[in-house]
Amino acid sequence: MKKLLLITILSAAALMGCDDDSTSNNNNNNNNNPAQGTLGGECYPNGTCNEGLECDENNVCIEEILNQGKEGGPCYEDDTCDDPLVCFNDICRTAGGENGPCFEDDTCTGELECIVDTCTVTGETDTPCRLDGSCGAQLVCEEGTCRTDLDEDGYSPAHDCDDNDNAVVPDAIVECQSECNLGVKVCNADGTWSHCTANEECECTTPGEMREVDCGNCGWAYQRCGTDFMWELPMECQEEGECASGSEETENCGLCGTRTRMCGPTCEWFDWSACTGEGVCEAGLVEYTTDDCTPLGYIRERECDGSCQWIDSGTCFGDCPDQPRLNGTWPDGTNDFKEEVCIPAGAFYMGSTDYGGEDSRPQQVIHLSQFMLDKYEVTNRRYKECVDSGICTPPVNNISTTNYYQTGYDNYPVSGVTWIQAVQFCEWDGGRILPSEAEWEKAARGPFPRQNKWPWGDEFPTCTQASLSFCPDNAISEVDNFPDSTSYYGIFRMADNVGELARDCFDYNYYSYIEPLNPVCSNICTSHSNRGMPFNYNPTFAGTVSNTFRNNINSGYYINYGFRCSRNYMVGGL
């Protein structure tokens, strides 16, 4: 009985001991799990943690990510940031700002530039070069990075033996000396100097002895033995050449090109080499071009950069880029007849089919860029203004050739001037030119598909529409007469009054080989084209029509020839 009781007690004790051990192990496990709200522990029910911690997507407290979603901080887990920031390379950045993504048009704010889709500071020390290859002051672009260049000779200290002397560049030859002799040294491409060629043997035997030594650029000088039995430095160098033998000189030429010349063994320059590395345009030039534009004839602006290469900018357009000049008044209050008309870009029919002269065939579609044209023929008074300025010369003083010198003819078209005088006037009058034959004909006929024979239509002119030889009062008259017979574009007197000088050289067969875009017959010539019928011409005799009537004129003076000016954006348009 006692033995049974003992076994029972021991068994109970053993069971109790197991329970105690289990409780102890459980307590140890709880101590190893981080407390709620602490680092690595479970988040509080409201999704928060202790200070400095935050709750992640697994409901575990982690270290708080400072500036998350803010400028310069990491992006949120869903690759977003606080507005208006964007997630760029896992960092929140301002679009267009420094180190941020470029705008969709590859631009950035301020002076930042878009490089590899990133807005980057450029042009400063140890930053990328600007997109045009330049850097700021006293910097040079080397291998895509701006490096210090204090003397602005185009070389950084890594390649410049003396960054404070812009005459010292790689391969430059400069004078050097030993204690007793003169020599030269060469700047190496790695920015180090070659060994000085000056003789370092300075001992001599007879004080006062003189000798001749080489110096400078193939020159010579006296050298004296000093009382210390050492040769003194040479005296003044005599009979030097113009350069150091073996040296090379480079200069700019042409369109951003360079040329070089070598100094020969007698210290005289060889001839310059041919200009190489030229660009295609004059740096800084801004002009219009039809390249890559549709419809044919439309233009866009382009600029020539610092390396003489074209930079295209802007979109193609067909209207005149500025407003036409309007009529003004003279000091006496009368009309100055300086108004311009814009002729938009586009196609038109040039030439005739079964009418007009053979020299206006075949008819074909021609495309012109936009241009301005005088609404009226140049008047005597307008031309006199140029004469008074000292730029133009007066018309020939002959009453049978011009009415310029008579009173009461201010508003009549000027005549009695040569083609050269007309060109000079247009250049003076705002840098303009005479219209080409194509420009004149389009201004008279109108745009495609018009094929009218006269400015107003196909009807043969009456004496209420024009003053021609069959009219009883035919004569030159004011430039604004017959307002009901203007052209499609509202231009006056294109069918009568005076024939009008054109820019083109005259070629009877010109229409057989005319170019389809902005044509001008510019062969070397002694006679030029004349368009429009003069007042003393009778179209019934020749069966001609004014829109396609062509004539040629040499350098003489004619009373029935005048002119009007054009502003062509493809010829000095900016």
Coordinates of C-alpha atoms in Angstrom, one line a residue:
M1 CA 0.0 0.0 0.0
K2 CA 2.8 2.4 0.9
K3 CA 4.6 1.4 -2.4
L4 CA 1.4 2.2 -4.4
L5 CA 1.1 5.6 -2.7
L6 CA 4.7 6.4 -3.4
I7 CA 4.3 5.6 -7.1
T8 CA 1.2 7.7 -7.3
I9 CA 2.9 10.7 -5.6
L10 CA 5.9 10.4 -8.0
S11 CA 3.6 10.1 -11.0
A12 CA 1.8 13.3 -9.9
A13 CA 5.0 15.1 -9.3
A14 CA 6.2 14.0 -12.7
L15 CA 3.1 15.3 -14.3
M16 CA 3.3 18.6 -12.4
G17 CA 6.9 18.9 -13.5
C18 CA 6.0 18.5 -17.1
D19 CA 3.3 21.2 -16.8
D20 CA 5.8 23.6 -15.2
D21 CA 8.3 23.0 -18.0
S22 CA 5.7 23.7 -20.6
T23 CA 4.7 26.9 -19.0
S24 CA 8.3 28.0 -18.8
N25 CA 8.8 27.3 -22.5
N26 CA 5.7 29.2 -23.5
N27 CA 6.9 32.2 -21.6
N28 CA 10.3 32.1 -23.3
N29 CA 8.6 32.0 -26.7
N30 CA 6.5 35.0 -25.9
N31 CA 9.6 36.9 -24.8
N32 CA 11.2 36.3 -28.3
N33 CA 8.3 37.8 -30.2
P34 CA 8.4 41.7 -30.5
A35 CA 5.8 43.5 -28.6
Q36 CA 2.8 44.9 -30.5
G37 CA 3.7 48.4 -31.9
T38 CA 7.4 47.8 -31.7
L39 CA 10.0 47.1 -34.5
G40 CA 9.1 43.8 -36.1
G41 CA 6.0 43.4 -34.0
E42 CA 2.4 43.4 -35.0
C43 CA 0.8 46.8 -35.7
Y44 CA -1.8 48.2 -33.4
P45 CA -5.4 47.6 -34.4
N46 CA -5.6 51.1 -35.9
G47 CA -2.7 50.4 -38.2
T48 CA -0.1 52.4 -36.4
C49 CA 3.1 51.7 -34.6
N50 CA 5.3 53.4 -32.0
E51 CA 7.1 56.6 -32.8
G52 CA 9.7 56.3 -35.6
L53 CA 7.9 53.2 -37.0
E54 CA 5.2 52.6 -39.5
C55 CA 2.9 49.7 -40.5
D56 CA 3.7 47.9 -43.7
E57 CA 1.4 45.9 -46.0
N58 CA 2.0 42.7 -43.8
N59 CA 0.8 44.5 -40.7
V60 CA 4.3 44.5 -39.3
C61 CA 6.0 47.6 -37.7
I62 CA 9.0 48.7 -39.7
E63 CA 11.3 51.7 -39.5
E64 CA 9.6 54.8 -40.9
I65 CA 10.7 55.7 -44.4
L66 CA 11.5 59.4 -44.1
N67 CA 10.3 61.7 -46.9
Q68 CA 8.6 58.9 -48.8
G69 CA 6.6 60.4 -51.6
K70 CA 8.3 63.7 -51.1
E71 CA 10.9 65.5 -53.3
G72 CA 14.1 63.5 -53.2
G73 CA 12.6 60.7 -51.2
P74 CA 11.6 57.1 -52.2
C75 CA 8.4 56.5 -54.1
Y76 CA 5.5 54.7 -52.5
E77 CA 5.1 51.0 -52.9
D78 CA 2.7 51.6 -55.9
D79 CA 5.4 53.8 -57.7
T80 CA 3.5 57.0 -56.9
C81 CA 4.5 60.2 -55.1
D82 CA 2.7 63.2 -53.6
D83 CA 1.3 65.5 -56.2
P84 CA 2.7 67.0 -58.4
L85 CA 5.8 64.8 -58.1
V86 CA 6.4 61.8 -60.3
C87 CA 8.3 58.6 -59.5
F88 CA 11.5 58.6 -61.5
N89 CA 14.1 55.9 -61.0
D90 CA 12.4 55.0 -57.7
I91 CA 12.9 58.6 -56.4
C92 CA 10.2 61.3 -56.2
R93 CA 11.1 64.2 -58.6
T94 CA 9.6 67.3 -60.1
A95 CA 9.0 66.9 -63.8
G96 CA 11.2 69.3 -65.6
G97 CA 13.2 70.0 -62.5
E98 CA 16.8 69.1 -61.7
N99 CA 17.4 65.3 -61.9
G100 CA 13.7 64.9 -62.7
P101 CA 12.2 63.5 -65.9
C102 CA 12.0 65.7 -69.0
F103 CA 8.7 67.0 -70.2
E104 CA 7.1 65.2 -73.1
D105 CA 8.7 67.6 -75.6
D106 CA 12.2 66.8 -74.2
T107 CA 12.4 70.2 -72.5
C108 CA 13.0 71.2 -68.9
T109 CA 12.5 74.3 -66.7
G110 CA 14.9 77.2 -66.6
E111 CA 18.4 76.5 -68.1
L112 CA 18.2 72.7 -67.4
E113 CA 18.6 70.5 -70.5
C114 CA 17.2 67.1 -71.3
I115 CA 20.0 64.5 -71.4
V116 CA 19.0 60.8 -71.5
D117 CA 15.4 61.7 -70.4
T118 CA 16.7 63.5 -67.3
C119 CA 16.7 67.2 -66.6
T120 CA 20.4 68.0 -66.0
V121 CA 22.5 71.0 -65.1
T122 CA 24.8 71.6 -68.1
G123 CA 27.6 73.9 -69.0
E124 CA 29.1 74.2 -65.5
T125 CA 32.4 72.7 -64.2
D126 CA 32.4 68.9 -64.3
T127 CA 28.8 68.8 -65.6
P128 CA 27.8 67.5 -69.0
C129 CA 28.3 69.9 -71.9
R130 CA 25.3 71.8 -73.2
L131 CA 23.4 70.2 -76.1
D132 CA 25.0 72.6 -78.5
G133 CA 28.5 71.4 -77.3
S134 CA 29.2 74.6 -75.4
C135 CA 30.1 75.3 -71.8
G136 CA 30.2 78.4 -69.6
A137 CA 33.0 81.0 -69.4
Q138 CA 36.5 79.7 -68.8
L139 CA 35.3 76.1 -69.5
V140 CA 35.8 73.8 -72.4
C141 CA 33.8 70.7 -73.5
E142 CA 36.1 67.7 -73.5
E143 CA 34.6 64.2 -74.1
G144 CA 31.1 65.4 -73.2
T145 CA 32.1 67.1 -69.9
C146 CA 32.8 70.8 -69.1
R147 CA 36.4 71.2 -67.8
T148 CA 38.3 74.2 -66.5
D149 CA 39.9 76.3 -69.2
L150 CA 41.1 79.5 -67.5
D151 CA 42.8 80.9 -70.6
E152 CA 39.9 79.9 -72.9
D153 CA 42.2 78.4 -75.5
G154 CA 40.0 75.2 -75.9
Y155 CA 42.1 72.9 -73.7
S156 CA 41.7 71.9 -70.1
P157 CA 44.8 71.5 -67.8
A158 CA 44.9 67.8 -68.7
H159 CA 46.0 68.8 -72.2
D160 CA 47.4 72.4 -71.6
C161 CA 50.9 73.0 -70.4
D162 CA 50.0 76.5 -69.2
D163 CA 46.3 77.2 -68.5
N164 CA 47.0 80.9 -68.0
D165 CA 48.5 81.5 -71.5
N166 CA 46.1 81.0 -74.4
A167 CA 49.1 80.9 -76.8
V168 CA 50.2 77.6 -75.2
V169 CA 48.3 74.7 -76.6
P170 CA 49.4 71.1 -77.6
D171 CA 52.3 71.2 -80.1
A172 CA 53.1 74.9 -79.2
I173 CA 56.8 75.7 -79.3
V174 CA 58.1 78.2 -76.7
E175 CA 61.5 79.4 -75.7
C176 CA 63.3 78.1 -72.7
Q177 CA 66.9 78.4 -71.4
S178 CA 69.6 76.7 -69.4
E179 CA 72.0 78.7 -67.2
C180 CA 73.9 79.8 -70.3
N181 CA 72.0 78.9 -73.5
L182 CA 68.6 79.4 -75.1
G183 CA 66.4 76.7 -76.5
V184 CA 62.8 75.6 -77.1
K185 CA 60.4 73.2 -75.7
V186 CA 57.2 71.7 -77.0
C187 CA 53.9 71.3 -75.2
N188 CA 52.9 67.6 -75.3
A189 CA 49.3 66.4 -75.8
D190 CA 49.2 65.2 -72.2
G191 CA 49.8 68.7 -70.8
T192 CA 53.5 68.1 -70.0
W193 CA 56.6 69.9 -71.5
S194 CA 59.2 68.2 -73.6
H195 CA 62.8 68.5 -72.6
C196 CA 64.3 72.0 -73.2
T197 CA 66.8 71.9 -76.1
A198 CA 69.1 74.5 -74.5
N199 CA 72.7 73.3 -74.2
E200 CA 73.6 72.9 -70.5
E201 CA 77.4 72.8 -71.1
C202 CA 78.3 76.3 -69.9
E203 CA 82.0 76.1 -69.2
C204 CA 84.4 78.2 -71.3
T205 CA 88.2 78.7 -71.3
T206 CA 88.9 82.3 -72.3
P207 CA 87.1 85.1 -70.6
G208 CA 85.9 87.7 -73.1
E209 CA 85.9 85.3 -76.0
M210 CA 82.9 85.7 -78.3
R211 CA 81.1 83.1 -80.4
E212 CA 78.0 82.9 -82.6
V213 CA 75.2 80.6 -81.5
D214 CA 71.8 79.8 -82.9
C215 CA 68.8 81.5 -81.3
G216 CA 65.1 82.2 -81.8
N217 CA 63.5 81.4 -85.2
C218 CA 66.6 80.5 -87.2
G219 CA 68.5 83.5 -85.9
W220 CA 71.9 83.9 -84.5
A221 CA 73.4 85.9 -81.5
Y222 CA 76.8 86.6 -80.0
Q223 CA 77.7 84.9 -76.7
R224 CA 80.5 85.9 -74.5
C225 CA 82.7 83.9 -72.1
G226 CA 82.4 85.4 -68.6
T227 CA 85.1 86.1 -66.1
D228 CA 83.9 83.0 -64.2
F229 CA 84.7 80.9 -67.2
M230 CA 81.1 80.3 -67.9
W231 CA 79.3 81.3 -71.1
E232 CA 76.9 84.1 -70.5
L233 CA 73.4 84.1 -72.0
P234 CA 73.4 85.0 -75.7
M235 CA 72.9 88.6 -76.7
E236 CA 70.1 90.0 -78.8
C237 CA 69.0 87.5 -81.5
Q238 CA 69.6 88.7 -85.1
E239 CA 68.0 87.9 -88.4
E240 CA 65.1 85.8 -87.1
G241 CA 62.5 84.2 -89.3
E242 CA 58.7 84.7 -88.9
C243 CA 58.0 81.4 -87.1
A244 CA 59.6 78.5 -85.2
S245 CA 60.7 75.8 -87.5
G246 CA 58.3 72.8 -87.3
S247 CA 55.5 74.7 -85.6
E248 CA 52.0 74.7 -86.9
E249 CA 49.3 77.4 -87.0
T250 CA 45.6 77.0 -87.3
E251 CA 42.9 79.6 -88.0
N252 CA 39.2 79.6 -88.7
C253 CA 38.0 79.8 -92.3
G254 CA 34.8 79.6 -94.3
L255 CA 31.7 78.3 -92.6
C256 CA 33.1 77.1 -89.2
G257 CA 36.0 75.4 -91.0
T258 CA 39.7 75.5 -90.2
R259 CA 43.0 75.6 -92.1
T260 CA 46.6 75.1 -91.1
R261 CA 50.1 76.0 -92.2
M262 CA 53.5 74.7 -91.2
C263 CA 56.7 76.6 -90.5
G264 CA 59.5 75.3 -92.8
P265 CA 63.1 74.6 -92.0
T266 CA 64.1 78.2 -92.8
C267 CA 61.5 79.6 -90.3
E268 CA 59.2 80.8 -93.0
W269 CA 55.5 79.8 -93.3
F270 CA 54.4 77.4 -95.9
D271 CA 51.1 78.2 -97.7
W272 CA 47.8 77.6 -95.9
S273 CA 46.1 74.3 -96.4
A274 CA 42.6 74.0 -97.9
C275 CA 39.7 74.9 -95.6
T276 CA 38.3 71.7 -94.0
G277 CA 35.5 70.8 -91.7
E278 CA 33.2 73.5 -93.0
G279 CA 29.5 73.5 -92.1
V280 CA 26.6 74.3 -94.5
C281 CA 25.5 77.8 -93.4
E282 CA 26.7 81.0 -91.8
A283 CA 26.6 80.8 -88.0
G284 CA 23.7 82.8 -86.5
L285 CA 21.8 83.1 -89.8
V286 CA 18.0 82.7 -89.6
E287 CA 16.0 82.1 -92.7
Y288 CA 13.0 80.3 -94.2
T289 CA 13.1 77.0 -96.1
T290 CA 10.7 74.8 -98.0
D291 CA 12.5 71.7 -97.0
D292 CA 10.3 68.9 -95.7
C293 CA 7.2 71.1 -96.0
T294 CA 3.9 70.1 -97.4
P295 CA 1.9 71.3 -99.3
L296 CA 4.6 72.3 -101.7
G297 CA 5.6 75.9 -101.3
Y298 CA 4.9 76.2 -97.5
I299 CA 7.9 77.4 -95.5
R300 CA 9.3 77.0 -92.0
E301 CA 12.0 78.8 -90.1
R302 CA 15.5 77.4 -89.5
E303 CA 18.6 78.7 -87.7
C304 CA 22.3 78.1 -88.3
D305 CA 24.0 77.1 -85.0
G306 CA 27.5 77.8 -83.8
S307 CA 28.9 74.9 -85.7
C308 CA 27.4 76.2 -89.0
Q309 CA 24.7 73.5 -89.1
W310 CA 21.0 74.1 -89.6
I311 CA 18.7 73.7 -86.6
D312 CA 15.1 73.2 -87.8
S313 CA 12.4 74.9 -85.8
G314 CA 8.8 75.8 -86.1
T315 CA 6.1 74.2 -88.3
C316 CA 5.4 74.7 -91.9
F317 CA 2.9 77.5 -92.8
G318 CA 1.5 79.1 -95.9
D319 CA 0.5 82.6 -94.8
C320 CA 2.8 85.6 -94.7
P321 CA 4.6 85.6 -91.4
D322 CA 4.0 89.3 -90.9
Q323 CA 1.3 91.9 -91.7
P324 CA 1.3 93.6 -95.1
R325 CA 2.3 97.2 -95.1
L326 CA -0.7 99.5 -95.3
N327 CA -1.2 102.8 -97.1
G328 CA 0.0 105.9 -95.3
T329 CA -0.1 109.5 -96.1
W330 CA 2.4 112.1 -97.2
P331 CA 2.9 115.3 -95.1
D332 CA 0.2 117.0 -97.3
G333 CA -2.3 114.3 -96.3
T334 CA -2.4 112.5 -99.7
N335 CA -2.2 108.8 -100.2
D336 CA 1.4 107.4 -100.4
F337 CA 0.3 104.2 -102.3
K338 CA 2.8 102.0 -100.4
E339 CA 0.3 99.3 -99.5
E340 CA 1.3 95.6 -99.9
V341 CA -0.8 92.5 -100.5
C342 CA 0.0 89.0 -99.1
I343 CA -0.1 86.3 -101.8
P344 CA -0.4 83.0 -99.8
A345 CA 1.7 79.9 -100.6
G346 CA 0.2 77.4 -103.0
A347 CA -0.2 76.3 -106.6
F348 CA -1.4 78.2 -109.7
Y349 CA -1.6 77.7 -113.4
M350 CA 1.3 79.4 -115.2
G351 CA 1.3 79.9 -118.9
S352 CA -1.4 79.5 -121.6
T353 CA -2.9 76.7 -123.5
D354 CA -4.3 77.7 -127.0
Y355 CA -4.1 81.4 -126.4
G356 CA -1.3 84.0 -126.0
G357 CA 2.2 83.8 -127.3
E358 CA 4.3 80.7 -127.9
D359 CA 6.7 81.9 -125.3
S360 CA 4.0 81.3 -122.6
R361 CA 3.6 77.6 -123.3
P362 CA 3.1 75.0 -122.1
Q363 CA 0.8 75.7 -119.3
Q364 CA 1.7 73.9 -116.1
V365 CA 1.1 73.9 -112.3
I366 CA 3.7 75.9 -110.4
H367 CA 4.0 76.2 -106.6
L368 CA 5.1 79.4 -104.9
S369 CA 5.9 80.2 -101.4
Q370 CA 4.1 83.1 -99.8
F371 CA 5.2 86.6 -100.7
M372 CA 4.2 90.3 -100.5
L373 CA 3.6 92.4 -103.5
D374 CA 2.9 96.1 -104.0
K375 CA -0.8 96.7 -104.5
Y376 CA 0.1 99.6 -106.8
E377 CA 2.9 100.4 -109.2
V378 CA 5.7 102.5 -107.7
T379 CA 4.7 106.1 -108.2
N380 CA 6.8 109.1 -109.1
R381 CA 6.5 110.5 -105.6
R382 CA 7.6 107.2 -104.0
Y383 CA 10.7 107.1 -106.3
K384 CA 11.5 110.7 -105.6
E385 CA 11.6 109.9 -101.9
C386 CA 14.4 107.4 -102.6
V387 CA 16.2 110.0 -104.8
D388 CA 16.0 112.5 -102.0
S389 CA 17.6 110.0 -99.6
G390 CA 20.7 109.8 -101.9
I391 CA 20.2 106.1 -102.6
C392 CA 18.4 106.2 -105.9
T393 CA 19.4 108.2 -109.0
P394 CA 16.8 110.2 -110.9
P395 CA 15.1 108.9 -114.1
V396 CA 16.4 110.1 -117.4
N397 CA 15.3 113.7 -117.9
N398 CA 13.4 113.3 -121.2
I399 CA 9.8 114.3 -121.5
S400 CA 9.2 111.6 -124.1
T401 CA 10.5 109.0 -121.6
T402 CA 9.1 110.0 -118.2
N403 CA 6.7 112.5 -116.6
Y404 CA 8.7 112.4 -113.4
Y405 CA 9.8 116.0 -113.7
Q406 CA 6.4 117.4 -114.5
T407 CA 4.0 118.8 -111.9
G408 CA 0.8 117.0 -111.2
Y409 CA 2.1 113.5 -111.8
D410 CA 3.0 112.4 -108.3
N411 CA 0.6 109.4 -108.4
Y412 CA 1.6 108.2 -111.9
P413 CA 3.8 105.2 -112.2
V414 CA 7.5 106.1 -112.4
S415 CA 9.1 105.4 -115.8
G416 CA 12.3 106.2 -117.5
V417 CA 14.4 104.1 -115.1
T418 CA 16.6 101.1 -115.8
W419 CA 16.3 97.6 -114.4
I420 CA 19.2 98.4 -112.1
Q421 CA 17.5 101.6 -110.8
A422 CA 14.4 99.6 -110.1
V423 CA 16.4 97.0 -108.2
Q424 CA 18.1 99.7 -106.2
F425 CA 14.7 101.2 -105.2
C426 CA 13.3 97.9 -104.0
E427 CA 16.3 97.2 -101.9
W428 CA 16.1 100.7 -100.4
D429 CA 12.3 100.3 -99.8
G430 CA 12.6 97.7 -97.0
G431 CA 15.1 95.3 -98.5
R432 CA 12.7 94.1 -101.2
I433 CA 13.2 92.9 -104.7
L434 CA 11.5 92.8 -108.1
P435 CA 8.9 90.1 -108.4
S436 CA 9.7 87.0 -110.4
E437 CA 7.7 86.2 -113.5
A438 CA 5.9 83.5 -111.6
E439 CA 5.1 85.8 -108.7
W440 CA 3.8 88.4 -111.1
E441 CA 1.6 85.9 -113.0
K442 CA 0.1 84.4 -109.9
A443 CA -0.7 87.8 -108.5
A444 CA -2.5 88.6 -111.8
R445 CA -4.3 85.3 -112.3
G446 CA -5.0 84.0 -108.8
P447 CA -4.6 80.5 -107.2
F448 CA -5.1 77.1 -108.7
P449 CA -7.4 76.2 -110.6
R450 CA -8.1 79.6 -112.0
Q451 CA -7.1 79.9 -115.7
N452 CA -8.4 83.4 -116.5
K453 CA -6.8 85.4 -119.2
W454 CA -7.1 88.8 -117.7
P455 CA -6.9 89.8 -114.0
W456 CA -10.7 90.1 -113.8
G457 CA -11.6 87.1 -115.9
D458 CA -11.7 85.9 -119.5
E459 CA -13.6 88.9 -120.9
F460 CA -11.7 91.1 -123.4
P461 CA -11.0 94.5 -121.8
T462 CA -13.2 97.4 -122.3
C463 CA -12.0 101.0 -122.0
T464 CA -13.7 101.1 -118.6
Q465 CA -11.4 98.4 -117.4
A466 CA -8.1 99.3 -118.9
S467 CA -6.4 102.0 -120.9
L468 CA -4.9 100.3 -124.0
S469 CA -4.1 101.6 -127.5
F470 CA -7.6 101.1 -128.9
C471 CA -9.1 103.4 -126.2
P472 CA -9.7 107.1 -127.2
D473 CA -8.0 108.4 -124.1
N474 CA -5.2 105.8 -123.8
A475 CA -2.3 107.1 -121.8
I476 CA -0.5 106.5 -118.6
S477 CA -2.6 107.5 -115.6
E478 CA -2.8 107.3 -111.8
V479 CA -1.9 104.0 -110.3
D480 CA -5.3 103.5 -108.6
N481 CA -7.5 104.0 -111.7
F482 CA -9.9 101.3 -112.8
P483 CA -10.7 99.9 -109.3
D484 CA -13.2 97.4 -110.8
S485 CA -10.6 95.5 -112.8
T486 CA -8.2 94.5 -110.0
S487 CA -6.9 91.0 -109.8
Y488 CA -8.1 88.1 -107.6
Y489 CA -5.9 89.4 -104.8
G490 CA -7.0 93.1 -105.3
I491 CA -3.9 94.3 -107.1
F492 CA -4.3 97.3 -109.4
R493 CA -3.3 98.0 -113.0
M494 CA -1.9 94.5 -114.0
A495 CA -3.4 94.7 -117.5
D496 CA -2.4 98.2 -118.6
N497 CA -0.7 101.5 -117.7
V498 CA 3.0 100.5 -117.8
G499 CA 4.6 97.2 -118.4
E500 CA 6.3 96.0 -115.2
L501 CA 9.9 94.9 -114.8
A502 CA 10.5 91.4 -113.4
R503 CA 13.5 89.8 -111.6
D504 CA 14.1 87.1 -114.2
C505 CA 16.4 87.1 -117.1
F506 CA 14.4 86.8 -120.3
D507 CA 14.4 83.5 -122.2
Y508 CA 11.8 82.9 -124.9
N509 CA 11.8 79.2 -124.1
Y510 CA 11.7 79.6 -120.3
Y511 CA 8.3 78.0 -119.9
S512 CA 9.5 74.8 -121.5
Y513 CA 12.0 74.0 -118.7
I514 CA 10.6 76.0 -115.7
E515 CA 11.1 74.6 -112.2
P516 CA 7.9 73.5 -110.4
L517 CA 8.8 75.3 -107.1
N518 CA 9.7 79.0 -106.7
P519 CA 11.1 79.3 -110.2
V520 CA 13.3 82.3 -111.3
C521 CA 15.2 82.5 -114.6
S522 CA 18.6 83.6 -113.2
N523 CA 20.9 83.0 -116.1
I524 CA 23.6 85.7 -116.8
C525 CA 21.9 88.1 -119.1
T526 CA 21.7 91.6 -120.6
S527 CA 17.9 91.7 -120.9
H528 CA 15.2 91.0 -118.3
S529 CA 11.6 90.1 -118.5
N530 CA 8.8 92.6 -118.5
R531 CA 5.2 91.6 -117.6
G532 CA 1.8 93.2 -118.2
M533 CA 0.7 95.3 -121.2
P534 CA 1.7 98.9 -121.5
F535 CA -0.9 101.6 -122.3
N536 CA 0.1 101.8 -126.0
Y537 CA -0.2 98.1 -126.8
N538 CA -3.1 96.7 -128.8
P539 CA -3.8 93.0 -127.8
T540 CA -6.2 92.6 -130.8
F541 CA -3.3 92.6 -133.2
A542 CA -1.3 89.7 -131.6
G543 CA -4.1 87.8 -129.9
T544 CA -2.4 88.0 -126.6
V545 CA -3.8 88.4 -123.1
S546 CA -2.3 90.4 -120.2
N547 CA -1.8 87.6 -117.7
T548 CA 0.6 85.7 -119.9
F549 CA 2.0 88.5 -122.0
R550 CA 5.8 88.6 -121.8
N551 CA 8.4 91.0 -123.2
N552 CA 12.1 91.6 -122.7
I553 CA 13.9 94.9 -121.9
N554 CA 17.5 95.8 -122.0
S555 CA 19.2 98.4 -119.9
G556 CA 17.7 101.3 -121.8
Y557 CA 15.0 103.8 -120.7
Y558 CA 11.4 103.4 -121.8
I559 CA 8.4 105.5 -120.9
N560 CA 6.0 102.5 -121.0
Y561 CA 7.9 100.5 -118.4
G562 CA 7.6 100.8 -114.7
F563 CA 7.7 98.4 -111.8
R564 CA 6.4 97.3 -108.4
C565 CA 8.3 95.5 -105.6
S566 CA 8.0 92.1 -104.0
R567 CA 8.9 90.9 -100.5
N568 CA 10.0 87.3 -100.9
Y569 CA 10.6 85.3 -97.7
M570 CA 12.8 82.8 -99.5
V571 CA 15.2 85.6 -100.6
G572 CA 16.5 87.5 -97.5
G573 CA 13.2 86.9 -95.7
L574 CA 14.4 87.6 -92.2

